CSV table of C-alpha atoms and ligand atoms in Angstrom, one decimal:
chain,number,residue,atom,x,y,z
A,1,MET,CA,113.5,113.6,117.0
A,2,ILE,CA,116.4,115.5,118.3
A,3,ALA,CA,119.3,114.4,116.3
A,4,PRO,CA,123.0,114.6,118.6
A,5,THR,CA,125.7,116.0,116.1
A,6,ASP,CA,127.5,113.5,114.4
A,7,ASP,CA,124.3,111.9,112.8
A,8,ILE,CA,123.6,115.9,111.1
A,9,ASP,CA,127.9,115.3,110.4
A,10,ARG,CA,126.9,112.3,108.3
A,11,ILE,CA,123.5,113.4,106.8
A,12,MET,CA,125.8,116.4,106.1
A,13,THR,CA,128.2,114.8,104.2
A,14,VAL,CA,126.1,112.7,102.0
A,15,MET,CA,123.8,116.0,100.8
A,16,GLN,CA,126.9,116.7,99.5
A,17,ALA,CA,128.1,114.7,97.6
A,18,ALA,CA,124.3,113.1,96.9
A,19,PHE,CA,122.7,116.2,94.6
A,20,ASP,CA,123.6,118.4,91.8
A,21,PRO,CA,123.6,121.7,92.5
A,22,ALA,CA,122.5,122.3,89.1
A,23,PHE,CA,118.8,121.9,90.3
A,24,GLY,CA,119.7,123.3,94.3
A,25,GLU,CA,118.1,120.6,96.1
A,26,ALA,CA,120.3,119.9,98.5
A,27,TRP,CA,119.3,121.5,102.2
A,28,ASN,CA,122.2,123.5,104.1
A,29,ARG,CA,122.4,122.1,107.8
A,30,ARG,CA,120.9,125.3,109.9
A,31,GLN,CA,117.8,124.0,107.6
A,32,VAL,CA,118.2,120.2,108.5
A,33,GLU,CA,119.1,121.4,112.1
A,34,ASP,CA,115.8,123.2,112.1
A,35,ALA,CA,113.7,120.5,110.7
A,36,LEU,CA,115.1,117.4,112.9
A,37,LEU,CA,114.1,120.3,116.4
A,38,VAL,CA,110.4,120.4,115.6
A,39,GLY,CA,110.2,116.6,116.4
A,40,ASN,CA,107.7,115.9,113.8
A,41,CYS,CA,110.3,114.9,111.7
A,42,HIS,CA,113.0,111.9,111.8
A,43,TYR,CA,115.6,110.2,109.9
A,44,ARG,CA,117.5,106.9,109.0
A,45,ILE,CA,121.2,106.8,108.2
A,46,ALA,CA,122.7,104.3,106.2
A,47,GLU,CA,126.2,103.3,106.3
A,48,VAL,CA,128.9,101.0,105.0
A,49,ILE,CA,131.4,99.9,107.0
A,50,ASP,CA,131.2,102.9,109.5
A,51,GLU,CA,131.7,105.1,106.2
A,52,PRO,CA,128.1,107.3,105.7
A,53,ALA,CA,125.8,106.6,102.3
A,54,GLY,CA,122.9,106.9,102.3
A,55,PHE,CA,120.1,109.2,104.3
A,56,THR,CA,115.8,109.5,104.9
A,57,LEU,CA,114.2,112.7,106.7
A,58,SER,CA,110.9,112.6,106.4
A,59,ARG,CA,107.9,114.6,108.4
A,60,TYR,CA,105.0,112.6,109.9
A,61,GLY,CA,101.4,114.9,110.3
A,62,PHE,CA,98.0,113.2,111.1
A,63,GLU,CA,98.4,110.2,109.3
A,64,GLU,CA,100.6,110.9,106.3
A,65,GLU,CA,104.0,110.4,106.2
A,66,GLU,CA,106.0,112.3,103.8
A,67,LEU,CA,109.3,111.7,102.6
A,68,LEU,CA,111.7,115.2,102.0
A,69,LEU,CA,114.7,113.7,101.2
A,70,ILE,CA,116.3,111.1,100.1
A,71,ALA,CA,120.2,110.8,99.1
A,72,VAL,CA,122.7,108.5,98.2
A,73,ALA,CA,126.4,109.0,98.3
A,74,PRO,CA,127.5,109.0,94.4
A,75,GLN,CA,130.0,105.7,96.3
A,76,PHE,CA,127.1,103.5,97.3
A,77,ARG,CA,124.8,104.0,94.2
A,78,ARG,CA,122.7,100.8,92.9
A,79,ARG,CA,123.4,98.3,95.5
A,80,GLY,CA,120.0,98.2,97.3
A,81,ILE,CA,120.6,101.1,99.6
A,82,GLY,CA,118.3,102.8,98.4
A,83,GLU,CA,115.6,100.7,98.4
A,84,GLN,CA,116.8,100.1,101.8
A,85,LEU,CA,116.1,103.0,103.3
A,86,LEU,CA,112.4,103.4,101.1
A,87,ARG,CA,111.8,99.8,103.9
A,88,TYR,CA,112.5,101.7,106.3
A,89,CYS,CA,110.5,104.6,106.4
A,90,LYS,CA,108.0,103.1,104.9
A,91,ALA,CA,108.2,100.3,108.2
A,92,ASP,CA,108.7,103.5,110.7
A,93,ALA,CA,106.3,105.1,109.2
A,94,LYS,CA,103.7,102.7,110.0
A,95,MET,CA,104.5,102.1,113.3
A,96,ARG,CA,103.8,106.5,114.2
A,97,GLY,CA,100.9,105.2,112.4
A,98,ALA,CA,101.0,107.3,108.7
A,99,ARG,CA,98.4,104.9,106.6
A,100,GLN,CA,100.5,106.4,103.1
A,101,LEU,CA,103.9,108.1,102.4
A,102,LEU,CA,104.3,111.0,100.0
A,103,LEU,CA,107.2,112.6,98.7
A,104,GLU,CA,107.4,115.2,95.4
A,105,MET,CA,109.9,114.5,92.7
A,106,ARG,CA,111.3,117.0,89.7
A,107,SER,CA,110.2,114.9,87.1
A,108,ASP,CA,113.4,114.1,85.2
A,109,ASN,CA,114.8,112.6,88.2
A,110,LEU,CA,115.9,109.2,87.9
A,111,ALA,CA,115.0,108.0,91.7
A,112,ILE,CA,111.7,107.9,89.9
A,113,HIS,CA,112.7,104.2,88.6
A,114,LEU,CA,113.2,103.5,92.6
A,115,TYR,CA,110.4,104.9,93.4
A,116,GLN,CA,108.2,103.0,90.5
A,117,GLN,CA,109.4,99.7,91.6
A,118,ASN,CA,109.2,100.3,95.6
A,119,GLY,CA,104.9,100.3,95.9
A,120,PHE,CA,104.4,104.2,94.4
A,121,ILE,CA,102.6,105.5,91.8
A,122,GLU,CA,101.5,109.1,90.5
A,123,ILE,CA,98.7,111.2,92.0
A,124,GLY,CA,99.9,114.7,90.9
A,125,LEU,CA,101.8,116.7,88.6
A,126,ARG,CA,102.6,120.7,89.3
A,127,LYS,CA,103.3,122.8,87.1
A,128,ASN,CA,106.8,124.5,87.0
A,129,TYR,CA,107.0,123.5,90.4
A,130,TYR,CA,110.7,123.6,90.7
A,131,ARG,CA,112.5,126.6,90.3
A,132,THR,CA,116.6,125.7,89.8
A,133,PRO,CA,119.5,127.9,90.9
A,134,ALA,CA,119.6,129.0,86.9
A,135,GLY,CA,116.1,130.1,86.8
A,136,ASN,CA,114.8,127.3,84.9
A,137,ARG,CA,111.5,125.7,85.7
A,138,LEU,CA,110.6,122.0,86.4
A,139,ASP,CA,107.1,120.2,86.9
A,140,SER,CA,106.6,118.1,89.5
A,141,ILE,CA,105.8,114.6,90.3
A,142,THR,CA,103.3,113.4,93.7
A,143,PHE,CA,103.9,109.9,94.0
A,144,ALA,CA,102.1,108.1,97.4
A,145,CYS,CA,102.9,104.6,98.5
A,146,ILE,CA,100.0,102.8,100.5
A,147,LEU,CA,101.9,101.6,103.8
B,201,COA,C1,118.0,108.2,94.4
B,201,COA,C2,118.8,107.3,94.7
B,201,COA,C3,118.8,107.2,95.9
B,201,COA,C4,119.0,105.7,94.2
B,201,COA,O1,119.7,105.6,95.5
B,201,COA,P1,120.9,103.8,95.3
B,201,COA,O2,121.5,103.5,96.3
B,201,COA,O3,121.1,103.7,93.8
B,201,COA,O4,119.3,103.3,95.5
B,201,COA,P2,119.1,101.4,94.9
B,201,COA,O5,120.4,100.8,94.4
B,201,COA,O6,118.8,101.2,95.7
B,201,COA,O7,118.4,101.0,93.5
B,201,COA,C5,117.3,100.1,93.7
B,201,COA,C6,116.7,100.1,92.4
B,201,COA,O8,115.9,101.1,91.9
B,201,COA,C7,116.2,101.9,89.9
B,201,COA,N1,117.3,103.3,90.1
B,201,COA,C8,118.1,103.3,91.0
B,201,COA,N2,118.5,104.6,90.9
B,201,COA,C9,118.6,104.4,89.3
B,201,COA,C10,118.4,105.4,88.6
B,201,COA,N3,119.8,106.1,88.7
B,201,COA,N4,117.9,104.8,86.8
B,201,COA,C11,117.4,103.8,86.6
B,201,COA,N5,117.2,103.1,87.7
B,201,COA,C12,117.7,103.5,89.1
B,201,COA,C13,116.8,100.6,90.3
B,201,COA,O9,115.8,100.0,89.3
B,201,COA,C14,117.2,99.9,90.9
B,201,COA,O10,118.2,98.6,91.1
B,201,COA,P3,119.1,98.5,90.0
B,201,COA,O11,120.4,99.1,90.8
B,201,COA,O12,119.1,96.8,90.6
B,201,COA,O13,118.3,97.7,88.3
B,201,COA,C15,120.2,108.3,94.4
B,201,COA,O14,120.3,108.1,92.5
B,201,COA,C16,120.3,109.7,94.9
B,201,COA,O15,120.0,110.0,95.4
B,201,COA,N6,120.6,110.8,93.6
B,201,COA,C17,120.7,111.7,94.2
B,201,COA,C18,119.1,112.4,94.7
B,201,COA,C19,117.9,112.8,95.0
B,201,COA,O16,117.7,112.4,93.6
B,201,COA,N7,117.4,111.8,95.1
B,201,COA,C20,115.9,112.2,95.6
B,201,COA,C21,115.1,113.3,95.3
B,201,COA,S1,113.6,112.4,94.8
């Protein structure tokens, strides 16, 4: 999916506000542009009164979609925007032919509550999968949601 520059700007505005730098999870602009150039990556942007509030970035593979990133800017959190973005991502993925939506999550991320309440089940644990910029190792949980 080719993204207009304006949309990349919106995604990057949320990206820079949403991710804690301690974990090094935010993507830079080049990474987002490259992912969207490939053609099997897709995005959704949520706006509140013309202000970018959140986004998802996902990748479709054979009968599977992977949610690569979901983020909501801090000032817009706990209003259901994350849930709504997930709903759209599931519906879009299903339309593309995906049977399940997968995601990887740092095991101590509070986003776990969002996933558990929205039909995701834990299907795997990778010990020491993430390395933070400070050099700490963190486990990763793989979640799946049947579509
Ligand atoms: C995770 C994230 C996308 C959630 O966005 P959001 O718009 O605040 O989520 P919602 O308002 O739709 O939350 C829906 C429900 O999920 C749960 N939930 C969401 N965030 C939560 C949190 N920080 N702590 C506990 N429960 C949470 C709650 O049950 C919430 O319902 P409630 O507000 O009525 O209690 C947002 O916190 C974020 O951008 N975090 C930083 C980026 C990130 O870590 N992304 C995930 C990478 S795997």
